[in-house]
Short mmCIF file of C-alpha atoms and ligand atoms in Angstrom, two decimals:
data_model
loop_
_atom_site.label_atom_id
_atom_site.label_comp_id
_atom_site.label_asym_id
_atom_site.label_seq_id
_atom_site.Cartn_x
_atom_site.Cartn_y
_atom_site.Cartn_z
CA UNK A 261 -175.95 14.07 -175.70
CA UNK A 262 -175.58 16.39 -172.97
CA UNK A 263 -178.69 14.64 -170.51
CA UNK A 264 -178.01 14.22 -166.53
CA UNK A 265 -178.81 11.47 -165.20
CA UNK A 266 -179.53 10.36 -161.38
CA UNK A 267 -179.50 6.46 -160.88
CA UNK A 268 -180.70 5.59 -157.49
CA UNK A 269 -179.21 2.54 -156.10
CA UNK A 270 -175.83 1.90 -156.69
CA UNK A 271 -175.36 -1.84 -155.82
CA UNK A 272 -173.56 -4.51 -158.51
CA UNK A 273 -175.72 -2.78 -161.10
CA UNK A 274 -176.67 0.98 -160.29
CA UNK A 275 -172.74 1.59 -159.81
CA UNK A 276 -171.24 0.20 -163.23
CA UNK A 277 -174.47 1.75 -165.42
CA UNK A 278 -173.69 4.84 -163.03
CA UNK A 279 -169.74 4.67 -163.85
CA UNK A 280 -170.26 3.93 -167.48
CA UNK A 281 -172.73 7.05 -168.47
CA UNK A 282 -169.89 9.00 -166.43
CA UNK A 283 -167.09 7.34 -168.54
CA UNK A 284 -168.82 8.61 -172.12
CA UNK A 285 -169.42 12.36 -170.38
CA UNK A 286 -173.11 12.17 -168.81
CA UNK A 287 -172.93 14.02 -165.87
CA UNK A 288 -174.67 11.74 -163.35
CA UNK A 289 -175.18 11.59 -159.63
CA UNK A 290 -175.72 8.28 -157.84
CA UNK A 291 -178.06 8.19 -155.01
CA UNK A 292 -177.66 5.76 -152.45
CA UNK A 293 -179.84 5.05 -148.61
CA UNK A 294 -176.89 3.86 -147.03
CA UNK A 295 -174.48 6.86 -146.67
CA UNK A 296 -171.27 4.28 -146.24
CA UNK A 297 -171.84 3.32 -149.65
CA UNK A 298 -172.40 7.05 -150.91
CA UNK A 299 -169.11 7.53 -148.90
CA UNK A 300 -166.83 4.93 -150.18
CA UNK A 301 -167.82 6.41 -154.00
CA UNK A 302 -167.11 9.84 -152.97
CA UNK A 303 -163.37 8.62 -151.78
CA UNK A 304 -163.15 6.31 -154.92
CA UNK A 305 -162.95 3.03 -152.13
CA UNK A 306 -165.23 0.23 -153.77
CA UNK A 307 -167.96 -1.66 -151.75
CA UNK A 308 -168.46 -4.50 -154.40
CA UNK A 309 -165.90 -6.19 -156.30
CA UNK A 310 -165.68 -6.13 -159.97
CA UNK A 311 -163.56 -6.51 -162.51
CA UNK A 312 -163.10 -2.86 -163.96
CA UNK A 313 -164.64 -1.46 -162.37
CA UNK A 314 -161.84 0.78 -159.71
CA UNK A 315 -160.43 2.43 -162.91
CA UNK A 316 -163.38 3.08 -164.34
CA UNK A 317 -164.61 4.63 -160.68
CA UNK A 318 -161.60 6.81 -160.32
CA UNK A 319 -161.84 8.17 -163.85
CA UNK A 320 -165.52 8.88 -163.39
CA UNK A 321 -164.96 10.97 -160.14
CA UNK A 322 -161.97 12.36 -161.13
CA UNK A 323 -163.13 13.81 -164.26
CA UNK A 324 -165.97 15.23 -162.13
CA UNK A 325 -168.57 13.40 -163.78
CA UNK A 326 -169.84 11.02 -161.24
CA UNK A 327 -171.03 12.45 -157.71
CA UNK A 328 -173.08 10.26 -155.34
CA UNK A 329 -174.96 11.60 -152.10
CA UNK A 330 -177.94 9.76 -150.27
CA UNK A 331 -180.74 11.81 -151.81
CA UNK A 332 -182.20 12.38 -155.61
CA UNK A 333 -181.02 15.97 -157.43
CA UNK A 334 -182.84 17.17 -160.32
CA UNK A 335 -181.64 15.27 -163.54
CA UNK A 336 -182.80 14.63 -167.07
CA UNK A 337 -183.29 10.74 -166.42
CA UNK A 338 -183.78 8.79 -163.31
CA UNK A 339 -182.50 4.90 -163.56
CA UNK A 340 -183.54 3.01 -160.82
CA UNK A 341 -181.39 0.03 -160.18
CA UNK A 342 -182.68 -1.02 -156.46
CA UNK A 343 -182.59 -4.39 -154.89
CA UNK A 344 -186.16 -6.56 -155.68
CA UNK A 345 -185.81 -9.42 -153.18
CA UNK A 346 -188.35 -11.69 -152.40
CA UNK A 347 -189.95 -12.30 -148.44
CA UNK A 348 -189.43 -14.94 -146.24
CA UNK A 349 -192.90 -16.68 -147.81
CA UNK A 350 -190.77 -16.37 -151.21
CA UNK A 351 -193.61 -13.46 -152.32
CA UNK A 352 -191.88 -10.03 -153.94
CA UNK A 353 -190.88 -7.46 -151.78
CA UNK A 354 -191.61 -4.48 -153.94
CA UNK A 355 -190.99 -2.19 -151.14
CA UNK A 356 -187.54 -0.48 -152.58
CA UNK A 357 -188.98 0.14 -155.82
CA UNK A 358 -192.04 1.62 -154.86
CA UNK A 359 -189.64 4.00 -152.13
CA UNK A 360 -187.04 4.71 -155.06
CA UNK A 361 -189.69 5.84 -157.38
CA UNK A 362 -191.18 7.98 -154.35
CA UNK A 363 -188.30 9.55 -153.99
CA UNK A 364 -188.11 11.10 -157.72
CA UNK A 365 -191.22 12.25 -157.26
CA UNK A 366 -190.87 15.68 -155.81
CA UNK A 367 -187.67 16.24 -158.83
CA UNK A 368 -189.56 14.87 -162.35
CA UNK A 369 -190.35 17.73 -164.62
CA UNK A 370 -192.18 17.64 -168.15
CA UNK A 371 -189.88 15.46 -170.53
CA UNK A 372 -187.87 13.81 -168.36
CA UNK A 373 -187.50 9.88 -168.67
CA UNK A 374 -187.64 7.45 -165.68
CA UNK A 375 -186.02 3.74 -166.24
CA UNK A 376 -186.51 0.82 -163.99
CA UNK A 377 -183.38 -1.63 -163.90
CA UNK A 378 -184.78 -3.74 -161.33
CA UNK A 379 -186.18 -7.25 -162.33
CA UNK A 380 -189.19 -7.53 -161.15
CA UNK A 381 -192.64 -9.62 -161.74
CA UNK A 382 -194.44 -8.55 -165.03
CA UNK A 383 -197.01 -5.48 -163.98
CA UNK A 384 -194.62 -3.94 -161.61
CA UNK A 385 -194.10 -0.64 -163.61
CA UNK A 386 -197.48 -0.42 -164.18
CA UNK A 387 -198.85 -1.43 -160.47
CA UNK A 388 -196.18 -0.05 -158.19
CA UNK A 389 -194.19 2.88 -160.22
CA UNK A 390 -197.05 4.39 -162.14
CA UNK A 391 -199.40 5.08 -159.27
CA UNK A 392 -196.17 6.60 -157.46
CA UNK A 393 -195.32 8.28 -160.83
CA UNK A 394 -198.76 10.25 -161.01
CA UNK A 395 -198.24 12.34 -157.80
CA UNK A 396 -195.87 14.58 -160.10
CA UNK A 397 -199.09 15.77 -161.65
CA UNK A 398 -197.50 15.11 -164.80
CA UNK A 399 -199.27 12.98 -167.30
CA UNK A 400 -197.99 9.90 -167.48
CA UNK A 401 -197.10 8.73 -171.23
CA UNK A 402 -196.69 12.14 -172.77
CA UNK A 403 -194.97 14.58 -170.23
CA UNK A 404 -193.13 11.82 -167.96
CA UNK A 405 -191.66 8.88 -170.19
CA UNK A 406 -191.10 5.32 -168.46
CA UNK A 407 -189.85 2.33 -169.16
CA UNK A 408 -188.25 -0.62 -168.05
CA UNK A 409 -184.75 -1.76 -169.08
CA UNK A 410 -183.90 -4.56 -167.56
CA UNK A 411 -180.14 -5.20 -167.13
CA UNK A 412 -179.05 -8.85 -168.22
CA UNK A 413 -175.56 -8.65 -166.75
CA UNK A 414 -173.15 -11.35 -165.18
CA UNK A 415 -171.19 -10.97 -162.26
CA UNK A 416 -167.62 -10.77 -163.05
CA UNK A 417 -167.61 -9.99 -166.72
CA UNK A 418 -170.52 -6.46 -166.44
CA UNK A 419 -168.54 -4.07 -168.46
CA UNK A 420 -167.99 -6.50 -171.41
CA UNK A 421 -171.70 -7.40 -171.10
CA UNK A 422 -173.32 -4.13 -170.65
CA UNK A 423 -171.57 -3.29 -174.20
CA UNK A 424 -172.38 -5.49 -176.03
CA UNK A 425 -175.30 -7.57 -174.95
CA UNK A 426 -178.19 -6.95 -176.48
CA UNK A 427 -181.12 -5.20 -174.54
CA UNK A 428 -184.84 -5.46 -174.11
CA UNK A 429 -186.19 -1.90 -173.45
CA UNK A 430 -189.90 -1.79 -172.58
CA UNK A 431 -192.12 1.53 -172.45
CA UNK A 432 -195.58 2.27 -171.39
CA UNK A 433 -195.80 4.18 -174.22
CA UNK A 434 -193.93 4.19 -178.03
CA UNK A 435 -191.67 7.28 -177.62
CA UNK A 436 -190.85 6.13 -173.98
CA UNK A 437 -189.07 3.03 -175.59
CA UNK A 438 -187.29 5.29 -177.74
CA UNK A 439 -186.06 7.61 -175.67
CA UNK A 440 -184.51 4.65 -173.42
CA UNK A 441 -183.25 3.11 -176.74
CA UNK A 442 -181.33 6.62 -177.86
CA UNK A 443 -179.88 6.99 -173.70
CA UNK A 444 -178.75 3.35 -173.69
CA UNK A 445 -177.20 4.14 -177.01
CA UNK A 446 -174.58 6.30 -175.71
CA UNK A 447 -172.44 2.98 -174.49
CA UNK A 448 -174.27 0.02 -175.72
CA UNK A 449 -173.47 -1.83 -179.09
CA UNK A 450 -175.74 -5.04 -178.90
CA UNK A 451 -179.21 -4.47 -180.09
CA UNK A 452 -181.78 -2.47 -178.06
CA UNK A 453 -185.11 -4.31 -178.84
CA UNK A 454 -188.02 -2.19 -178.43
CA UNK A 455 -191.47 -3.57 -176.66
CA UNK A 456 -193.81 -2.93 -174.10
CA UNK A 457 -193.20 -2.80 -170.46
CA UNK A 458 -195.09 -5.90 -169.06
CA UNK A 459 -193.52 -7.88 -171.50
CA UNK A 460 -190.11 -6.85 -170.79
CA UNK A 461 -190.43 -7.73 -167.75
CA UNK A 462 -191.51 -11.08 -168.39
CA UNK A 463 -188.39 -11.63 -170.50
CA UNK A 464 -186.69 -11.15 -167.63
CA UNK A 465 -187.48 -13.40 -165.53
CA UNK A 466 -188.15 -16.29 -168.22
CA UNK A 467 -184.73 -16.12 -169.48
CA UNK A 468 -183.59 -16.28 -165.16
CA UNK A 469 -186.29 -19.06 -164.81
CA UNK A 470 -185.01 -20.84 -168.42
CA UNK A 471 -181.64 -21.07 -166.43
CA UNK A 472 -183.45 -22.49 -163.13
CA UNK A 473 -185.40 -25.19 -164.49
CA UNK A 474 -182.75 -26.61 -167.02
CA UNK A 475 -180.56 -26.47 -163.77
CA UNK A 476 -183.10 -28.18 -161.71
CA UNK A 477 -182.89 -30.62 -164.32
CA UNK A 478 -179.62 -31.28 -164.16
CA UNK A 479 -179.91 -31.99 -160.49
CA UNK A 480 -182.21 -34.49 -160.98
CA UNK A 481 -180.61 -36.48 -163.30
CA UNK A 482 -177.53 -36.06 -161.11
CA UNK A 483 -179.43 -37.73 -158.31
CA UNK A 484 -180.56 -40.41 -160.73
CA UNK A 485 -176.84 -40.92 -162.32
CA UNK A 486 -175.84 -41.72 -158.46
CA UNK A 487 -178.22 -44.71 -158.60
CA UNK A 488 -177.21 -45.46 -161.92
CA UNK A 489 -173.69 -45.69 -161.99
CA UNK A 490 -173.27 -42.91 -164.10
CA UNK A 491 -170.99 -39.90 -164.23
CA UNK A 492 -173.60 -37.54 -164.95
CA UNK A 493 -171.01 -34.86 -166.12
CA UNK A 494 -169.83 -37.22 -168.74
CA UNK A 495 -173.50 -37.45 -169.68
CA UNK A 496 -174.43 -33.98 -169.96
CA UNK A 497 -171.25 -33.60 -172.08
CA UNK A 498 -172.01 -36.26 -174.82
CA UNK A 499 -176.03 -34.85 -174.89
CA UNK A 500 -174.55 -31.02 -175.29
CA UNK A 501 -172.96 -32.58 -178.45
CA UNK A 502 -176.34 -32.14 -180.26
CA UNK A 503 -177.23 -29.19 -181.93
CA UNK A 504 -180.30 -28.88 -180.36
CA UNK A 505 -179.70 -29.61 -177.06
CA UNK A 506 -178.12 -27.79 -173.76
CA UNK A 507 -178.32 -29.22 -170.79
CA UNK A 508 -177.20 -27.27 -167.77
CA UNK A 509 -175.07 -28.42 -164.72
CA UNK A 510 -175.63 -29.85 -161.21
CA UNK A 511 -174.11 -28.53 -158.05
CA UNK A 512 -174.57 -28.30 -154.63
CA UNK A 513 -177.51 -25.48 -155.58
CA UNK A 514 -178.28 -22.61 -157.22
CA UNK A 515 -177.57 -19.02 -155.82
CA UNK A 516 -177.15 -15.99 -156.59
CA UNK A 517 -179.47 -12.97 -156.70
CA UNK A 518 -181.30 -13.47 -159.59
CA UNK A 519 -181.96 -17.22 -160.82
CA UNK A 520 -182.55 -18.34 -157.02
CA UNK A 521 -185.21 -15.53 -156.78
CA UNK A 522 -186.91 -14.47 -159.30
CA UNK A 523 -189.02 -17.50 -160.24
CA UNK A 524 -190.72 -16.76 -157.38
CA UNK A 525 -192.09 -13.76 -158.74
CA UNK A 526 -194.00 -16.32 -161.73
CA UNK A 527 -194.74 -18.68 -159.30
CA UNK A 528 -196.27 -16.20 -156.91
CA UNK A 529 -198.31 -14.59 -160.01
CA UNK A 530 -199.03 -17.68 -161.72
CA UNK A 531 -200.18 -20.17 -158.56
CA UNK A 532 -201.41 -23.54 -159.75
CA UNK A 533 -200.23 -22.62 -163.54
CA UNK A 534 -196.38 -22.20 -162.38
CA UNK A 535 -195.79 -26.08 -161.66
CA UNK A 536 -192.95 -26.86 -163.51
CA UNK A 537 -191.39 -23.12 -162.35
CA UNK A 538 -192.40 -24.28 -158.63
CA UNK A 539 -191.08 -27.66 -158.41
CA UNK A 540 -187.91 -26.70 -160.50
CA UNK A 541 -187.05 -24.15 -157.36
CA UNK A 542 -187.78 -26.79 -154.79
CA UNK A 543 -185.37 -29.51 -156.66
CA UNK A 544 -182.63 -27.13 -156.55
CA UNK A 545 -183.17 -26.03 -153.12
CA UNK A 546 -183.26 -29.57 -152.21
CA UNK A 547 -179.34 -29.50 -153.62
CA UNK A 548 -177.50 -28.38 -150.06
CA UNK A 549 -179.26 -30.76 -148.22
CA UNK A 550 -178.70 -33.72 -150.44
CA UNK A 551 -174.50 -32.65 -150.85
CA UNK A 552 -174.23 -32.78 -147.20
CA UNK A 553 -176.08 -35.95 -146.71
CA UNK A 554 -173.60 -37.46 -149.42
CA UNK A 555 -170.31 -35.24 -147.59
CA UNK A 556 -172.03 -38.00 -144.63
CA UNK A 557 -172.21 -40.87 -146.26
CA UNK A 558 -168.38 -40.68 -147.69
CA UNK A 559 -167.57 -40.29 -144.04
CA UNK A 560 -169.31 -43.01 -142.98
CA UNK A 561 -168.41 -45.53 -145.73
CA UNK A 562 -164.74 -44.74 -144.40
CA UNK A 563 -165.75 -44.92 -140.75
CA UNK A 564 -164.70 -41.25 -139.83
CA UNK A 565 -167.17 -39.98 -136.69
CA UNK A 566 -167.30 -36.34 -135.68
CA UNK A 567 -165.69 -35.18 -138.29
CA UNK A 568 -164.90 -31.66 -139.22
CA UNK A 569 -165.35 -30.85 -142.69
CA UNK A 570 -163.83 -28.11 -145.05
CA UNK A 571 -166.55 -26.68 -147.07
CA UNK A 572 -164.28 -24.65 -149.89
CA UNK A 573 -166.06 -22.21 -151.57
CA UNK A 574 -168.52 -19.41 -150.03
CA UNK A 575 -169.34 -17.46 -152.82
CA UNK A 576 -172.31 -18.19 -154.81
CA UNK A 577 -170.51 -19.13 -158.32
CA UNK A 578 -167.16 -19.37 -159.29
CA UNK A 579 -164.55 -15.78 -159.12
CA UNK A 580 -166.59 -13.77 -157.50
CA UNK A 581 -166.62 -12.49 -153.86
CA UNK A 582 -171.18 -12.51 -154.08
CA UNK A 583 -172.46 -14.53 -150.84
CA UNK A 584 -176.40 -13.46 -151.83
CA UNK A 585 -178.21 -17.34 -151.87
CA UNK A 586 -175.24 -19.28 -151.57
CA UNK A 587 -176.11 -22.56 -151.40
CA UNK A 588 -172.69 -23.01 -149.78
CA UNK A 589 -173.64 -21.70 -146.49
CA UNK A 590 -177.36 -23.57 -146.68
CA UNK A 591 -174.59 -26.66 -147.11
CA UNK A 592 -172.80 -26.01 -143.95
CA UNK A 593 -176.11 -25.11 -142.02
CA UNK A 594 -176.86 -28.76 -143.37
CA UNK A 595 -173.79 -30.36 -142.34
CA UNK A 596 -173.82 -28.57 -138.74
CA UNK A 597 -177.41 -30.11 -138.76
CA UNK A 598 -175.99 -33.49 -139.01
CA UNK A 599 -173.74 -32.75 -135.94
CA UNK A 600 -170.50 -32.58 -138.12
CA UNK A 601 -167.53 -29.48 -137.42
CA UNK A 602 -167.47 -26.99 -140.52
CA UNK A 603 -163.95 -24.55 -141.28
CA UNK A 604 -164.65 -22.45 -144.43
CA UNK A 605 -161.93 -21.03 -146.76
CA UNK A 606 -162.82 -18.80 -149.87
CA UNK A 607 -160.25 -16.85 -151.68
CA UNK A 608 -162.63 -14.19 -152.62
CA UNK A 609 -164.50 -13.87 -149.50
CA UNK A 610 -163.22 -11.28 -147.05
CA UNK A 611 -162.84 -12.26 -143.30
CA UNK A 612 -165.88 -12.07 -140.81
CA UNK A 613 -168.20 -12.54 -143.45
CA UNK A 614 -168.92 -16.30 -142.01
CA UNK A 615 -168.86 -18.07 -138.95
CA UNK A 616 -166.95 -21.02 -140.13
CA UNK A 617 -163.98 -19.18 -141.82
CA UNK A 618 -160.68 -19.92 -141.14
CA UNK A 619 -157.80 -17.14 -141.63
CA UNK A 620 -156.42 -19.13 -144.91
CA UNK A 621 -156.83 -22.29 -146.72
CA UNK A 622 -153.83 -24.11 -145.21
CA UNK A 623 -155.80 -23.31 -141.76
CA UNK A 624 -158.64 -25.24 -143.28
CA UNK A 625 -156.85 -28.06 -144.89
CA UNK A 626 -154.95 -28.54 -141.45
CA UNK A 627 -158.38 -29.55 -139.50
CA UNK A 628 -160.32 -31.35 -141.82
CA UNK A 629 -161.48 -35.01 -142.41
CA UNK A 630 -162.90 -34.15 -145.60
CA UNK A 631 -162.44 -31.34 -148.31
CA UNK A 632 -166.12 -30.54 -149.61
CA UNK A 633 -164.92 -28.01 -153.18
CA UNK A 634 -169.06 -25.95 -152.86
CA UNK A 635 -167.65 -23.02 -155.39
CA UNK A 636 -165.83 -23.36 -158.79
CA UNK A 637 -163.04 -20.41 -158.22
CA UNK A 638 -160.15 -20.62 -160.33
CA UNK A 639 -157.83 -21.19 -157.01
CA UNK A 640 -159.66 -24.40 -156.73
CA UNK A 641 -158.79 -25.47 -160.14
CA UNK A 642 -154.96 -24.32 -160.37
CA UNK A 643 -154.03 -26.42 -156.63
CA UNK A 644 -151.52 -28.60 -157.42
CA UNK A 645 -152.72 -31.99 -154.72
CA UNK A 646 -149.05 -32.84 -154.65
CA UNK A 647 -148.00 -30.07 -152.89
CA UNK A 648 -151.07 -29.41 -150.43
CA UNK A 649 -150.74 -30.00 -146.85
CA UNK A 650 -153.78 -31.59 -145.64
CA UNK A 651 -154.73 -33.84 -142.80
CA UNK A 652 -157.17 -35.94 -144.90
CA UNK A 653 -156.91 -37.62 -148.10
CA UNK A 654 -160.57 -37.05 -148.91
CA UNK A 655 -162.12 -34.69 -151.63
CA UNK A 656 -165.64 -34.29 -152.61
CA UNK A 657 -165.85 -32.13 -155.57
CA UNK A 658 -170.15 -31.09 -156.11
CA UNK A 659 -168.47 -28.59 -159.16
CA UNK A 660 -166.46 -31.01 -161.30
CA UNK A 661 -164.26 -28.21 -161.21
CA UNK A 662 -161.21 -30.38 -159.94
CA UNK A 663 -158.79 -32.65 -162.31
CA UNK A 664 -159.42 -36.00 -160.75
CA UNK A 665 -156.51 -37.60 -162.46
CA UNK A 666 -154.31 -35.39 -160.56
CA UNK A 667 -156.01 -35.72 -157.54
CA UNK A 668 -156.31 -39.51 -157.24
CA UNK A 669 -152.39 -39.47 -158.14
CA UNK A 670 -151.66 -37.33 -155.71
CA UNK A 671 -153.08 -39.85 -153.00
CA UNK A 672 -156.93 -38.39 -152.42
CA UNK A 673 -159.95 -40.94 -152.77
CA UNK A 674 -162.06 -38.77 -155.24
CA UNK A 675 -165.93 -38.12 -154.63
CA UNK A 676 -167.50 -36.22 -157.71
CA UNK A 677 -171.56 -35.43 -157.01
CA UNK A 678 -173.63 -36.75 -159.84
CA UNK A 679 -171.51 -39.72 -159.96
CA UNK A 680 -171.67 -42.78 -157.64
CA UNK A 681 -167.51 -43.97 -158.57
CA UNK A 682 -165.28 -43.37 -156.15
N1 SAJ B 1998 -175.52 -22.85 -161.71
C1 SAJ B 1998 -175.63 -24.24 -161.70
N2 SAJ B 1998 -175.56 -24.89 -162.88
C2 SAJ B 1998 -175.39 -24.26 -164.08
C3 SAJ B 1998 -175.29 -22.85 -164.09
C4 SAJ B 1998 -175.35 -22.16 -162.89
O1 SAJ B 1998 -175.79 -24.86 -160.65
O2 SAJ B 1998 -175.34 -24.95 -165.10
C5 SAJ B 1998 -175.62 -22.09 -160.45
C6 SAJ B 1998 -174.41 -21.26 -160.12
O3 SAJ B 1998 -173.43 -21.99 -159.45
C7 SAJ B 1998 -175.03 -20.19 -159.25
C8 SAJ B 1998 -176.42 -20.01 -159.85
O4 SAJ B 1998 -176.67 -21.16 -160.61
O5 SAJ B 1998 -175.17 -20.63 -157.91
C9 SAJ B 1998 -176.60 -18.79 -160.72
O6 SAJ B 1998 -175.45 -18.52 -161.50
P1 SAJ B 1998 -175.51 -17.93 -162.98
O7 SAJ B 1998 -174.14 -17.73 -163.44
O8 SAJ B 1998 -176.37 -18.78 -163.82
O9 SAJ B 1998 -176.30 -16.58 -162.83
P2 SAJ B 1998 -176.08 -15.16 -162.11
O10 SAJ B 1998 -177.05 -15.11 -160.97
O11 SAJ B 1998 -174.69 -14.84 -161.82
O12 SAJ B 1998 -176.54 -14.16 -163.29
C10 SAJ B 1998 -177.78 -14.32 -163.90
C11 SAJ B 1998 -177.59 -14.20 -165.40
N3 SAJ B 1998 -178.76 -14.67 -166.10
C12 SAJ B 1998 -178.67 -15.57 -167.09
O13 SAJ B 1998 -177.65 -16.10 -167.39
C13 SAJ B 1998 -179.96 -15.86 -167.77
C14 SAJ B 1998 -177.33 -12.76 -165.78
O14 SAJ B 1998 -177.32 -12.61 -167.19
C15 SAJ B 1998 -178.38 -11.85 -165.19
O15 SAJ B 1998 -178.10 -10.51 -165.46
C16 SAJ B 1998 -178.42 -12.03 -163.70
O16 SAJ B 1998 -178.70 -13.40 -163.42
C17 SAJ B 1998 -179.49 -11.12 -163.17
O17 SAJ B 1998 -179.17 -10.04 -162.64
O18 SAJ B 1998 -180.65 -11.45 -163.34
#
C-alpha cells in the first residue's frame, strides 16, 4: 500500500491517525489552520498530551514520513478529523467541516477517497461535504469515493484503541466503504463493519448519547440515594452484579468533548422526539451546580463562613490533562456564585490554564476549609491522608475515587456525593 494521505486537522484525533499511517510507511502530510500547531509537529514538540504518542511523533518525522504545514497538498486520501462543536444555543456548528472539505476541493482528482472522522449529526456527509465535494466536477460516488469513519477512541489509551477497536465505516456508495475498509486496514485489527454513511453517523452519537443518559441516570439516583440514606456507589455496585445490567456512575458532571456534546446534535434533529436525550443532558448539567450547593451545605453544617475551597481536579476525567466541558470549572463558577474563595490544583493541568490555580497542591491544601476531589486522577487516589499537610480536616469526594477508611483514620470527616453519611 503505497497511498498518501493528507489528514486535515490534527487535534487529539487527526495527530495519532496522522502518526499511525506514518508509523506503517504511508507517506502523509498533516494540515493544520493554526500554524503553532503545524510548528510544534515540524520540531517534534507535542501540543496535546498522550500516552505514546512523542515516540511515535519522533519516529514518524524522523523517518520522513509525516510532514505537517497549514494548507492541503495533493494526496491519495484526505481524512478529515476537525473539531464539530456545538453553539452557544447547543445547535451544531458545522462550520469546520464544511471549510476542511472546501479546502480539498481545488486537490481531489478521479479515484481518490475522502474520509470524515468528525462526529457529527446523521446527514452531515451528505448535507454539508457532498455539496462542497461536487465543485471538483468529479462525480460523486464513482470518481470521488466518501465516507465516514468515525473514530471511537478514548483519551489516554488512543493507540491501544485505534488497533484494535472495532470500526464502523460508512460510504455513500458500496466501493467507497471498501476502499475506507482496505486504508483502515493497514493498522487496525478490530473489525471494520461496513454500512452506509447516515447510519454511521448515527452510531456515533447513540453509542456517546447511550453513555449520557445511563450517566444522567446515575445522577439521579445519586440525588435520590442522598434523601434516602443510601450510598449510591454501593448500590450501583450490587445492581452491576447482574448480567444484564450496567449502570453508569455519578459525579460532579459529565465533560468532555464528545458525550457532553453530541446529544445535542439528536436533540437538535429530533425536537419534541429527543425527550429522554434532552432531559438526560439537562440532569447532568444540573451536576456542578448541585456539588457545589452540597460543598455549601458541609460548610454550613460545620459552621465554616467565607470559606475558601480546594476544588482538586480540572481536567474533565481522570489522567488526562483535557479541560474541554469540564464540569470542574462549571463547579467553581458555582461555588464563586455562592460567594465562597476557590484555589485549584491538577497534576495534569499546566499553569495559567485557570484562574483559580495554585502553583502546587500543598499551595492548595495550605488555604483551604474544604478539599472538593472534582477529577478521578491517579494522584488523588495514591495520597497517603497521614502525611498531607492541610489546614482543614474536610474532604468531599463527588468521584468515590478516595479510600475513605484511610481518610477518616487519618483524621478527615468524609463527604462522598451520592451518599448522605458522613
Ligand atoms: N462520566 C461519568 N460517569 C461515568 C462515566 C463517565 O460521570 O460512569 C463522565 C466523565 O467523568 C467525563 C464524561 O463523563 O466527564 C465523559 O467521559 P468518558 O470517559 O465517558 O468519555 P470520553 O469523552 O473521554 O470519550 C468518549 C468515548 N465514548 C464512549 O465511551 C461511548 C470514546 O470512545 C469516544 O471516542 C469519545 O467519547 C469521542 O470522541 O466521541
Amino acid at each position: 500500500m503505497t497511498k498518501s494521505i493528507c489528514v486535515v486537522g490534527l487535534g487529539y484525533i487527526g495527530l495519532p491517525t496522522a502518526v499511525m499511517f506514518a508509523n506503517h510507511g504511508v507517506k502523509v502530510h498533516g494540515v493544520d489552520v493554526n500554524p503553532a500547531a503545524v510548528k510544534s509537529i515540524q520540531d517534534k514538540q507535542l501540543h496535546i498530551e498522550e500516552n505514546g504518542l512523542q515516540e511515535r511523533l519522533n519516529k514518524a518525522v524522523d523517518e520522513g514520513f509525516l510532514t505537517a504545514s497549514t494548507t492541503p497538498v495533493a494526496s491519495d486520501v484526505y481524512i478529515v478529523a476537525v473539531p464539530s462543536p456545538i453553539n452557544p444555543d447547543n445547535t451544531a456548528n458545522l462550520e469546520y467541516v464544511r471549510q476542511a472539505t472546501a479546502s480539498i476541493v481545488p486537490f481531489v482528482k478521479k479515484g481518490d477517497l475522502v474520509i470524515l472522522e468528525s462526529t457529527v449529526p446523521p446527514k452531515t456527509v451528505e448535507n454539508v461535504m457532498l455539496p462542497e465535494l461536487v465543485k471538483s466536477g468529479l462525480e460523486i460516488g464513482t470518481e470521488l469515493f466518501v465516507a465516514h469513519s468515525p473514530e471511537r477512541v478514548i483519551p489516554g489509551r488512543i493507540f491501544e484503541e485505534l488497533v484494535n477497536n472495532d470500526r464502523i465505516v460508512g460510504g455513500i456508495s458500496q466501493k467507497s466503504a471498501e476502499l475506507t475498509k482496505e486504508l483502515y486496514e493497514i493498522f487496525v485489527q478490530g473489525t471494520i463493519h461496513l454500512t452506509d454513511a447516515t447510519t454511521a453517523e448515527l452510531v456515533k452519537v447513540m453509542e456517546n448519547t447511550y453513555r449520557d443518559v445511563n450517566i444522567a441516570f446515575a445522577n439521579e439516583l445519586a440525588k435520590m440515594a442522598e434523601k434516602l440514606d443510601v450510598n449510591i456507589w454501593e448500590a450501583i455496585k450490587f445492581a452491576n452484579y447482574h448480567p444484564r445490567v450496567n449502570v453508569h456512575f455519578p459525579g460532579p458532571g459529565v465533560g468532555g468533548h464528545c458525550i457532553a456534546v453530541d446529544p445535542w446534535f439528536l436533540v437538535e434533529l429530533g425536537g419534541e422526539q429527543a425527550q429522554i436525550i434532552h432531559l438526560s443532558r439537562n440532569t447532568n448539567d444540573s451536576m456542578p451546580s448541585f456539588t457545589a450547593q452540597k460543598t455549601q451545605a458541609i460548610l454550613n453544617k460545620n459552621g465554616i463562613a467565607g470559606a475558601t475551597v480546594a476544588a482538586l481536579g480540572l481536567a474533565f476525567k481522570g489522567n488526562v490533562d483535557d479541560m474541554r466541558e469540564s464540569p470542574s470549572t462549571i463547579v467553581i463558577d458555582e461555588l464563586e456564585k455562592l460567594g465562597l474563595t476557590v484555589v485549584s490544583h491538577d497534576p495534569h493541568i499546566k499553569q495559567n490554564k485557570h484562574k483559580t490555580q495554585t502553583q502546587s497542591m500543598k499551595e492548595a491544601l495550605e488555604q483551604a476549609d474544604i478539599l472538593v476531589f472534582l477529577t478521578d486522577h491517579k494522584e488523588f487516589k495514591e495520597l497517603d491522608p497521614s502525611t498531607l499537610n492541610a489546614k482543614s480536616k474536610i474532604v468531599f469526594d463527588t468521584k468515590n475515587c478516595l479510600n475513605r477508611e484511610a481518610w477518616e483514620k487519618a483524621g478527615f470527616q468524609f463527604h462522598l456525593l451520592g451518599d448522605a453519611k458522613n
